[in-house]
């Protein structure tokens, strides 16, 4: 990130701390009640914990004069907080990582539909709720990485289905079934293959693991780079973050692995989103819609791509050099709500398969 961006982030963070009374370690804290939420204000519940987002929010405030009050927390506690607050909630906008989490909020009746020509035009249909309750604002592809010293690019698995092949026994790393990224991936397979074939696939993958799942996606990449296994399945964000790291050891890890965008000859690679939605009882609805529309504007989309190694949802937005270096790919057009709704069944399938 440039020095200008770093300075902007620091300044925006300082202003937000001053205006909202937040501190870095507070997490969930008391927010203004509905009766206090007057004027040019937006109350944001965010499960995105990225320093680069400070500049993103600061730019919105500068453009619109709307002050952002923010709660940062993990996705599930935020959804539970919204549920507990009911019609007294001060939340205007909810942002979560993974479609499964924001879809859960929709299913609990915590969101409201938004009619916006801007959002409808900018966000592809498969990356937003069919009833316009939530919208993807950034995306990551779930890809296959391989150790370049042990696996030739031509011999690497080319489809998710290939990961169940016994030839990869003891050679695969992936995080646990409990993580929603895997639940969404398997949810997409459920839609493509049906339950029987998906369960057989999950058993195959579980039988091919080099060790019991542990750690996050970055840990899987480091394990493959170190020779602990030959293959791993991760979201592109983690790989590109290592590529862009200021630490030489991180860049060395990234250099040791190659990437495959799976299923290019058929349905395409599974993609997941960070999603945004207007809360059901938003006291500042107009500001909330304006904020969502801002998040899909070209300048904001560029922040996601350049600042946080994510793919923009809007076509034609310039990518970072590292994202460009991965090449173009065909993405699965399955609507994100479909695989999100399959999460619960996907988890049961993985657990039955012995993928813990």
PDB file of C-alpha atoms in Angstrom, residues 100-278:
ATOM      1  CA  UNK A 100     -23.573 -18.280   4.395  1.00  0.00           C
ATOM      2  CA  UNK A 101     -23.369 -15.780   7.223  1.00  0.00           C
ATOM      3  CA  UNK A 102     -25.336 -12.981   5.632  1.00  0.00           C
ATOM      4  CA  UNK A 103     -27.894 -15.463   4.336  1.00  0.00           C
ATOM      5  CA  UNK A 104     -28.392 -16.665   7.902  1.00  0.00           C
ATOM      6  CA  UNK A 105     -29.270 -13.092   8.858  1.00  0.00           C
ATOM      7  CA  UNK A 106     -31.825 -13.026   6.033  1.00  0.00           C
ATOM      8  CA  UNK A 107     -33.356 -16.300   7.156  1.00  0.00           C
ATOM      9  CA  UNK A 108     -33.725 -14.890  10.672  1.00  0.00           C
ATOM     10  CA  UNK A 109     -35.659 -11.918   9.284  1.00  0.00           C
ATOM     11  CA  UNK A 110     -32.956  -9.401  10.226  1.00  0.00           C
ATOM     12  CA  UNK A 111     -32.577  -7.751   6.811  1.00  0.00           C
ATOM     13  CA  UNK A 112     -34.793  -5.778   4.459  1.00  0.00           C
ATOM     14  CA  UNK A 113     -34.942  -5.783   0.652  1.00  0.00           C
ATOM     15  CA  UNK A 114     -33.417  -2.864  -1.209  1.00  0.00           C
ATOM     16  CA  UNK A 115     -34.643  -1.600  -4.543  1.00  0.00           C
ATOM     17  CA  UNK A 116     -31.625   0.076  -6.143  1.00  0.00           C
ATOM     18  CA  UNK A 117     -30.912   0.407  -9.844  1.00  0.00           C
ATOM     19  CA  UNK A 118     -27.263   1.072  -8.961  1.00  0.00           C
ATOM     20  CA  UNK A 119     -26.871  -2.205  -7.055  1.00  0.00           C
ATOM     21  CA  UNK A 120     -28.878  -4.210  -9.584  1.00  0.00           C
ATOM     22  CA  UNK A 121     -26.676  -2.983 -12.416  1.00  0.00           C
ATOM     23  CA  UNK A 122     -23.323  -3.286 -10.637  1.00  0.00           C
ATOM     24  CA  UNK A 123     -23.614  -6.630  -8.822  1.00  0.00           C
ATOM     25  CA  UNK A 124     -23.955  -9.758 -10.991  1.00  0.00           C
ATOM     26  CA  UNK A 125     -27.119 -11.755 -10.310  1.00  0.00           C
ATOM     27  CA  UNK A 126     -25.275 -14.776  -8.896  1.00  0.00           C
ATOM     28  CA  UNK A 127     -23.519 -12.598  -6.303  1.00  0.00           C
ATOM     29  CA  UNK A 128     -26.652 -11.098  -4.742  1.00  0.00           C
ATOM     30  CA  UNK A 129     -29.779 -12.338  -3.042  1.00  0.00           C
ATOM     31  CA  UNK A 130     -32.555 -12.962  -5.612  1.00  0.00           C
ATOM     32  CA  UNK A 131     -34.894 -10.908  -3.410  1.00  0.00           C
ATOM     33  CA  UNK A 132     -32.347  -8.086  -2.980  1.00  0.00           C
ATOM     34  CA  UNK A 133     -31.876  -8.572   0.753  1.00  0.00           C
ATOM     35  CA  UNK A 134     -28.057  -8.652   0.451  1.00  0.00           C
ATOM     36  CA  UNK A 135     -25.399  -7.884  -2.139  1.00  0.00           C
ATOM     37  CA  UNK A 136     -21.866  -9.101  -2.703  1.00  0.00           C
ATOM     38  CA  UNK A 137     -19.318  -6.293  -2.422  1.00  0.00           C
ATOM     39  CA  UNK A 138     -16.118  -8.303  -2.939  1.00  0.00           C
ATOM     40  CA  UNK A 139     -15.277 -11.881  -3.799  1.00  0.00           C
ATOM     41  CA  UNK A 140     -12.643 -14.593  -3.425  1.00  0.00           C
ATOM     42  CA  UNK A 141     -12.197 -17.767  -5.436  1.00  0.00           C
ATOM     43  CA  UNK A 142     -11.640 -21.090  -3.645  1.00  0.00           C
ATOM     44  CA  UNK A 143      -8.726 -22.594  -5.523  1.00  0.00           C
ATOM     45  CA  UNK A 144      -6.315 -25.519  -5.541  1.00  0.00           C
ATOM     46  CA  UNK A 145      -2.650 -24.807  -4.755  1.00  0.00           C
ATOM     47  CA  UNK A 146       0.159 -27.304  -5.322  1.00  0.00           C
ATOM     48  CA  UNK A 147       3.799 -27.629  -4.320  1.00  0.00           C
ATOM     49  CA  UNK A 148       5.686 -26.826  -7.534  1.00  0.00           C
ATOM     50  CA  UNK A 149       8.675 -28.957  -6.521  1.00  0.00           C
ATOM     51  CA  UNK A 150       6.514 -32.071  -6.068  1.00  0.00           C
ATOM     52  CA  UNK A 151       3.658 -31.695  -8.555  1.00  0.00           C
ATOM     53  CA  UNK A 152       3.852 -30.665 -12.189  1.00  0.00           C
ATOM     54  CA  UNK A 153       1.268 -28.070 -13.181  1.00  0.00           C
ATOM     55  CA  UNK A 154      -0.150 -30.472 -15.775  1.00  0.00           C
ATOM     56  CA  UNK A 155      -0.526 -33.196 -13.128  1.00  0.00           C
ATOM     57  CA  UNK A 156      -2.257 -31.059 -10.503  1.00  0.00           C
ATOM     58  CA  UNK A 157      -5.974 -31.620  -9.874  1.00  0.00           C
ATOM     59  CA  UNK A 158      -8.005 -29.629 -12.385  1.00  0.00           C
ATOM     60  CA  UNK A 159     -11.428 -30.051 -10.739  1.00  0.00           C
ATOM     61  CA  UNK A 160     -12.707 -30.160  -7.175  1.00  0.00           C
ATOM     62  CA  UNK A 161     -13.925 -33.666  -7.950  1.00  0.00           C
ATOM     63  CA  UNK A 162     -10.304 -34.767  -8.584  1.00  0.00           C
ATOM     64  CA  UNK A 163      -9.422 -34.170  -4.940  1.00  0.00           C
ATOM     65  CA  UNK A 164     -11.184 -37.419  -4.019  1.00  0.00           C
ATOM     66  CA  UNK A 165      -8.904 -39.493  -6.286  1.00  0.00           C
ATOM     67  CA  UNK A 166      -6.965 -42.055  -4.183  1.00  0.00           C
ATOM     68  CA  UNK A 167      -3.715 -40.987  -5.871  1.00  0.00           C
ATOM     69  CA  UNK A 168      -3.762 -37.957  -3.580  1.00  0.00           C
ATOM     70  CA  UNK A 169      -3.968 -40.077  -0.415  1.00  0.00           C
ATOM     71  CA  UNK A 170      -1.993 -38.406   2.378  1.00  0.00           C
ATOM     72  CA  UNK A 171      -1.227 -35.412   0.162  1.00  0.00           C
ATOM     73  CA  UNK A 172      -4.018 -32.867   0.806  1.00  0.00           C
ATOM     74  CA  UNK A 173      -4.406 -30.072   3.353  1.00  0.00           C
ATOM     75  CA  UNK A 174      -7.629 -28.180   3.999  1.00  0.00           C
ATOM     76  CA  UNK A 175      -9.118 -26.460   7.003  1.00  0.00           C
ATOM     77  CA  UNK A 176     -11.885 -28.031   9.084  1.00  0.00           C
ATOM     78  CA  UNK A 177     -15.416 -28.858   8.059  1.00  0.00           C
ATOM     79  CA  UNK A 178     -16.578 -26.441  10.730  1.00  0.00           C
ATOM     80  CA  UNK A 179     -15.348 -23.468   8.773  1.00  0.00           C
ATOM     81  CA  UNK A 180     -17.962 -21.802   6.643  1.00  0.00           C
ATOM     82  CA  UNK A 181     -15.669 -21.451   3.596  1.00  0.00           C
ATOM     83  CA  UNK A 182     -15.673 -25.230   3.258  1.00  0.00           C
ATOM     84  CA  UNK A 183     -19.374 -25.472   4.003  1.00  0.00           C
ATOM     85  CA  UNK A 184     -20.057 -23.095   1.132  1.00  0.00           C
ATOM     86  CA  UNK A 185     -17.731 -24.980  -1.217  1.00  0.00           C
ATOM     87  CA  UNK A 186     -19.425 -28.271  -0.391  1.00  0.00           C
ATOM     88  CA  UNK A 187     -22.778 -26.503  -0.652  1.00  0.00           C
ATOM     89  CA  UNK A 188     -21.905 -25.649  -4.243  1.00  0.00           C
ATOM     90  CA  UNK A 189     -20.965 -29.268  -4.897  1.00  0.00           C
ATOM     91  CA  UNK A 190     -24.302 -30.364  -3.469  1.00  0.00           C
ATOM     92  CA  UNK A 191     -26.015 -28.192  -6.049  1.00  0.00           C
ATOM     93  CA  UNK A 192     -23.834 -29.551  -8.869  1.00  0.00           C
ATOM     94  CA  UNK A 193     -23.547 -33.243  -7.964  1.00  0.00           C
ATOM     95  CA  UNK A 194     -26.397 -34.084  -5.610  1.00  0.00           C
ATOM     96  CA  UNK A 195     -26.128 -35.510  -2.069  1.00  0.00           C
ATOM     97  CA  UNK A 196     -24.907 -39.048  -2.844  1.00  0.00           C
ATOM     98  CA  UNK A 197     -22.029 -38.032  -5.088  1.00  0.00           C
ATOM     99  CA  UNK A 198     -21.107 -35.175  -2.773  1.00  0.00           C
ATOM    100  CA  UNK A 199     -20.909 -37.492   0.227  1.00  0.00           C
ATOM    101  CA  UNK A 200     -18.754 -39.957  -1.720  1.00  0.00           C
ATOM    102  CA  UNK A 201     -16.514 -37.043  -2.703  1.00  0.00           C
ATOM    103  CA  UNK A 202     -16.246 -35.833   0.899  1.00  0.00           C
ATOM    104  CA  UNK A 203     -15.235 -39.331   2.043  1.00  0.00           C
ATOM    105  CA  UNK A 204     -12.566 -39.387  -0.640  1.00  0.00           C
ATOM    106  CA  UNK A 205     -11.182 -36.025   0.424  1.00  0.00           C
ATOM    107  CA  UNK A 206     -11.217 -37.006   4.104  1.00  0.00           C
ATOM    108  CA  UNK A 207      -9.293 -40.152   3.193  1.00  0.00           C
ATOM    109  CA  UNK A 208      -6.682 -38.137   1.316  1.00  0.00           C
ATOM    110  CA  UNK A 209      -5.823 -35.674   4.083  1.00  0.00           C
ATOM    111  CA  UNK A 210      -2.183 -35.486   5.100  1.00  0.00           C
ATOM    112  CA  UNK A 211      -3.209 -34.738   8.687  1.00  0.00           C
ATOM    113  CA  UNK A 212      -6.350 -33.792  10.632  1.00  0.00           C
ATOM    114  CA  UNK A 213      -7.484 -30.273   9.657  1.00  0.00           C
ATOM    115  CA  UNK A 214      -6.114 -27.426  11.726  1.00  0.00           C
ATOM    116  CA  UNK A 215      -5.414 -23.757  11.247  1.00  0.00           C
ATOM    117  CA  UNK A 216      -6.608 -21.305   8.638  1.00  0.00           C
ATOM    118  CA  UNK A 217      -6.046 -21.057   4.912  1.00  0.00           C
ATOM    119  CA  UNK A 218      -2.605 -19.454   5.328  1.00  0.00           C
ATOM    120  CA  UNK A 219      -1.523 -22.420   7.450  1.00  0.00           C
ATOM    121  CA  UNK A 220      -2.531 -24.800   4.660  1.00  0.00           C
ATOM    122  CA  UNK A 221      -0.453 -22.830   2.146  1.00  0.00           C
ATOM    123  CA  UNK A 222       2.578 -22.818   4.423  1.00  0.00           C
ATOM    124  CA  UNK A 223       2.180 -26.548   5.014  1.00  0.00           C
ATOM    125  CA  UNK A 224       2.230 -27.283   1.294  1.00  0.00           C
ATOM    126  CA  UNK A 225       5.189 -24.953   0.711  1.00  0.00           C
ATOM    127  CA  UNK A 226       7.090 -26.764   3.487  1.00  0.00           C
ATOM    128  CA  UNK A 227       6.397 -30.161   1.938  1.00  0.00           C
ATOM    129  CA  UNK A 228       3.944 -31.315   4.601  1.00  0.00           C
ATOM    130  CA  UNK A 229       1.531 -32.096   1.771  1.00  0.00           C
ATOM    131  CA  UNK A 230       1.347 -31.563  -1.981  1.00  0.00           C
ATOM    132  CA  UNK A 231      -2.086 -29.970  -2.413  1.00  0.00           C
ATOM    133  CA  UNK A 232      -4.262 -27.530  -0.481  1.00  0.00           C
ATOM    134  CA  UNK A 233      -7.590 -25.756  -1.017  1.00  0.00           C
ATOM    135  CA  UNK A 234      -7.733 -22.079  -0.065  1.00  0.00           C
ATOM    136  CA  UNK A 235      -9.340 -18.752  -0.879  1.00  0.00           C
ATOM    137  CA  UNK A 236      -7.323 -16.561  -3.249  1.00  0.00           C
ATOM    138  CA  UNK A 237      -7.232 -13.696  -0.733  1.00  0.00           C
ATOM    139  CA  UNK A 238      -4.822 -15.619   1.515  1.00  0.00           C
ATOM    140  CA  UNK A 239      -2.495 -16.585  -1.310  1.00  0.00           C
ATOM    141  CA  UNK A 240      -2.330 -13.085  -2.776  1.00  0.00           C
ATOM    142  CA  UNK A 241      -1.774 -11.608   0.684  1.00  0.00           C
ATOM    143  CA  UNK A 242       1.355 -13.757   0.991  1.00  0.00           C
ATOM    144  CA  UNK A 243       2.448 -12.682  -2.486  1.00  0.00           C
ATOM    145  CA  UNK A 244       2.108  -9.020  -1.470  1.00  0.00           C
ATOM    146  CA  UNK A 245       3.608  -9.356   1.998  1.00  0.00           C
ATOM    147  CA  UNK A 246       6.453  -7.096   3.105  1.00  0.00           C
ATOM    148  CA  UNK A 247       8.027 -10.177   4.701  1.00  0.00           C
ATOM    149  CA  UNK A 248      10.428 -12.027   2.417  1.00  0.00           C
ATOM    150  CA  UNK A 249       9.571 -15.356   4.053  1.00  0.00           C
ATOM    151  CA  UNK A 250       5.896 -14.921   3.132  1.00  0.00           C
ATOM    152  CA  UNK A 251       6.727 -14.143  -0.475  1.00  0.00           C
ATOM    153  CA  UNK A 252       8.988 -17.195  -0.553  1.00  0.00           C
ATOM    154  CA  UNK A 253       6.088 -19.368   0.619  1.00  0.00           C
ATOM    155  CA  UNK A 254       3.885 -18.026  -2.176  1.00  0.00           C
ATOM    156  CA  UNK A 255       6.622 -18.607  -4.745  1.00  0.00           C
ATOM    157  CA  UNK A 256       6.808 -22.299  -3.878  1.00  0.00           C
ATOM    158  CA  UNK A 257       3.207 -23.048  -4.830  1.00  0.00           C
ATOM    159  CA  UNK A 258       1.288 -22.970  -8.080  1.00  0.00           C
ATOM    160  CA  UNK A 259      -2.417 -22.270  -8.542  1.00  0.00           C
ATOM    161  CA  UNK A 260      -5.264 -24.027 -10.346  1.00  0.00           C
ATOM    162  CA  UNK A 261      -8.654 -22.455 -10.893  1.00  0.00           C
ATOM    163  CA  UNK A 262     -10.813 -25.603 -10.663  1.00  0.00           C
ATOM    164  CA  UNK A 263     -13.538 -26.743 -13.052  1.00  0.00           C
ATOM    165  CA  UNK A 264     -12.639 -24.469 -15.932  1.00  0.00           C
ATOM    166  CA  UNK A 265     -13.863 -27.039 -18.453  1.00  0.00           C
ATOM    167  CA  UNK A 266     -17.342 -27.212 -16.925  1.00  0.00           C
ATOM    168  CA  UNK A 267     -19.220 -25.100 -14.357  1.00  0.00           C
ATOM    169  CA  UNK A 268     -16.325 -22.887 -13.224  1.00  0.00           C
ATOM    170  CA  UNK A 269     -14.557 -22.110  -9.953  1.00  0.00           C
ATOM    171  CA  UNK A 270     -16.524 -21.590  -6.749  1.00  0.00           C
ATOM    172  CA  UNK A 271     -16.454 -17.966  -5.561  1.00  0.00           C
ATOM    173  CA  UNK A 272     -17.548 -16.570  -2.240  1.00  0.00           C
ATOM    174  CA  UNK A 273     -18.304 -13.023  -1.175  1.00  0.00           C
ATOM    175  CA  UNK A 274     -18.195 -10.387   1.464  1.00  0.00           C
ATOM    176  CA  UNK A 275     -21.785  -9.201   1.528  1.00  0.00           C
ATOM    177  CA  UNK A 276     -23.593  -6.091   2.659  1.00  0.00           C
ATOM    178  CA  UNK A 277     -27.231  -5.578   3.643  1.00  0.00           C
ATOM    179  CA  UNK A 278     -29.566  -3.003   5.140  1.00  0.00           C
TER     180      UNK A 278
END
